[in-house]
GROMACS .gro file of C-alpha atoms in nm:
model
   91
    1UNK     CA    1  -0.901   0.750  -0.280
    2UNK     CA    2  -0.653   0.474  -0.318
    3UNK     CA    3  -0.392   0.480  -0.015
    4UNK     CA    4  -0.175   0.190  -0.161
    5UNK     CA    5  -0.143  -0.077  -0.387
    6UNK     CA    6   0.104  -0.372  -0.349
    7UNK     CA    7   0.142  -0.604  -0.672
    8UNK     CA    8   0.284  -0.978  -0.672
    9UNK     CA    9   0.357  -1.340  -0.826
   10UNK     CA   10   0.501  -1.633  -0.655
   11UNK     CA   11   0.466  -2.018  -0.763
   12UNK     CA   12   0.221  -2.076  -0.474
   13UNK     CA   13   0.000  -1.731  -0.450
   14UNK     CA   14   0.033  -1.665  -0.856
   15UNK     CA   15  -0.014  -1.319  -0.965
   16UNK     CA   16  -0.135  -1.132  -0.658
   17UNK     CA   17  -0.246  -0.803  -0.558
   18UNK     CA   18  -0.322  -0.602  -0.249
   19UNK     CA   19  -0.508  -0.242  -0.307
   20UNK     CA   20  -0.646  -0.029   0.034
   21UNK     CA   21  -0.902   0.211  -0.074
   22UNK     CA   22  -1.050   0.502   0.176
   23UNK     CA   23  -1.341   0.751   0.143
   24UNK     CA   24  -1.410   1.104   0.362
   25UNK     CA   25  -1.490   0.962   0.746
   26UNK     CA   26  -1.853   0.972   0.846
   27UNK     CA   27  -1.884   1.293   1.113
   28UNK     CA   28  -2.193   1.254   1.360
   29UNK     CA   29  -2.344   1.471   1.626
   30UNK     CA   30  -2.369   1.294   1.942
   31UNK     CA   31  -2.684   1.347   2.179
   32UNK     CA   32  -2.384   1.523   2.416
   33UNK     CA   33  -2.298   1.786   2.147
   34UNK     CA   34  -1.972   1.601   2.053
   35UNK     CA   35  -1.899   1.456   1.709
   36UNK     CA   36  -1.792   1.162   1.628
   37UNK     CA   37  -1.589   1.046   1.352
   38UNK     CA   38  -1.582   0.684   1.236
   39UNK     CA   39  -1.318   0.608   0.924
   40UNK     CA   40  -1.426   0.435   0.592
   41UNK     CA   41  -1.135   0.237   0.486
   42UNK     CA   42  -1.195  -0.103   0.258
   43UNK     CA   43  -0.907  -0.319   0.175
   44UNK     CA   44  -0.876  -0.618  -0.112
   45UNK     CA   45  -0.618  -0.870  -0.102
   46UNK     CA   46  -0.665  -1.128  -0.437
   47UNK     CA   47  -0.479  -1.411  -0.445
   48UNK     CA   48  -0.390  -1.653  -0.814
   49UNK     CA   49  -0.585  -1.383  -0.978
   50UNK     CA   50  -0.575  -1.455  -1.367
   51UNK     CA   51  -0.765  -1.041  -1.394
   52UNK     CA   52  -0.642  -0.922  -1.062
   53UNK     CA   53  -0.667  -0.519  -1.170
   54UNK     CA   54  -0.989  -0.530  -1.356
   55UNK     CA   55  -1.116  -0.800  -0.996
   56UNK     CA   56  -0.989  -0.533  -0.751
   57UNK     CA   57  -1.181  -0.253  -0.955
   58UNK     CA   58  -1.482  -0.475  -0.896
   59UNK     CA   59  -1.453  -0.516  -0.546
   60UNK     CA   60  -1.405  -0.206  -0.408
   61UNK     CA   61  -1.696  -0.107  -0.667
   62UNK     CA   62  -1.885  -0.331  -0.528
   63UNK     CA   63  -1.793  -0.360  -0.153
   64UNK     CA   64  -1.841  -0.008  -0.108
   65UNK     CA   65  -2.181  -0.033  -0.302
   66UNK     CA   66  -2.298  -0.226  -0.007
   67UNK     CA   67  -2.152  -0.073   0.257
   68UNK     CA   68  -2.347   0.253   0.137
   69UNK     CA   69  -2.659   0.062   0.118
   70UNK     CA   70  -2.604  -0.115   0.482
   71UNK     CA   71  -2.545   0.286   0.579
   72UNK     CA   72  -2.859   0.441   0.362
   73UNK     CA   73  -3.051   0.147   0.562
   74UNK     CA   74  -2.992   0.287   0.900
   75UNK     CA   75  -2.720   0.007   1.033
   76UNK     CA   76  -2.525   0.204   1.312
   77UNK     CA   77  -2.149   0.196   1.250
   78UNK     CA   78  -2.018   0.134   1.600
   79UNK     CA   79  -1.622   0.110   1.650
   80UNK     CA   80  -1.461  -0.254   1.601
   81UNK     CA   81  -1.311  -0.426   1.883
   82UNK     CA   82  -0.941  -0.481   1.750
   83UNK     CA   83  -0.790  -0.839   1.865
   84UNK     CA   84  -0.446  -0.989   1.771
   85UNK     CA   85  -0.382  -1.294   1.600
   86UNK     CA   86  -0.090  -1.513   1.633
   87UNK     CA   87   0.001  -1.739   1.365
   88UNK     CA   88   0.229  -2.021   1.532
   89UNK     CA   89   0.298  -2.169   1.250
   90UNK     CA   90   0.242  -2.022   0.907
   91UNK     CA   91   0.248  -2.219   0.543
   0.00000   0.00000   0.00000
């Protein structure tokens, strides 16, 4: 379900919106007997959106349309590698 949702409109961005969307984790056995659990979050961030509620609709419709396919496929999900990103200077 939707965990958040985070509206917005500046003279630079325009109308803006921000929506994080999860579904239930994926739970496998591993060949040890363990299970592992991987976490199915997708998160939209439009920016100068003139249709940003009806656009945000769409793309979690459709991002987690392919993700499902990608899965149904057989592509392993495998835990990201999480770096940090420093902005020096941001505009």
């Amino acid at each position: 379900g939707i965990l958040g949702i985070k509206t917005g409109t500046t003279a630079a961005a325009g109308e803006c919106l921000a929506v994080c969307m999860d579904k239930d984790p994926l739970v496998r056995q591993k060949p040890d007997g363990s299970k592992g659990v991987t976490p199915r979050r997708l998160i939209v961030v439009l920016l100068n959106s003139t249709d940003r509620f009806q656009r945000s609709r769409m793309l979690l419709r459709d991002g987690w349309a392919v993700y499902d396919s990608w899965l149904a496929a057989g592509a392993p999900v495998k835990d990201a590698k999480r770096e940090i990103i420093k902005v020096t200077d941001p505009q």
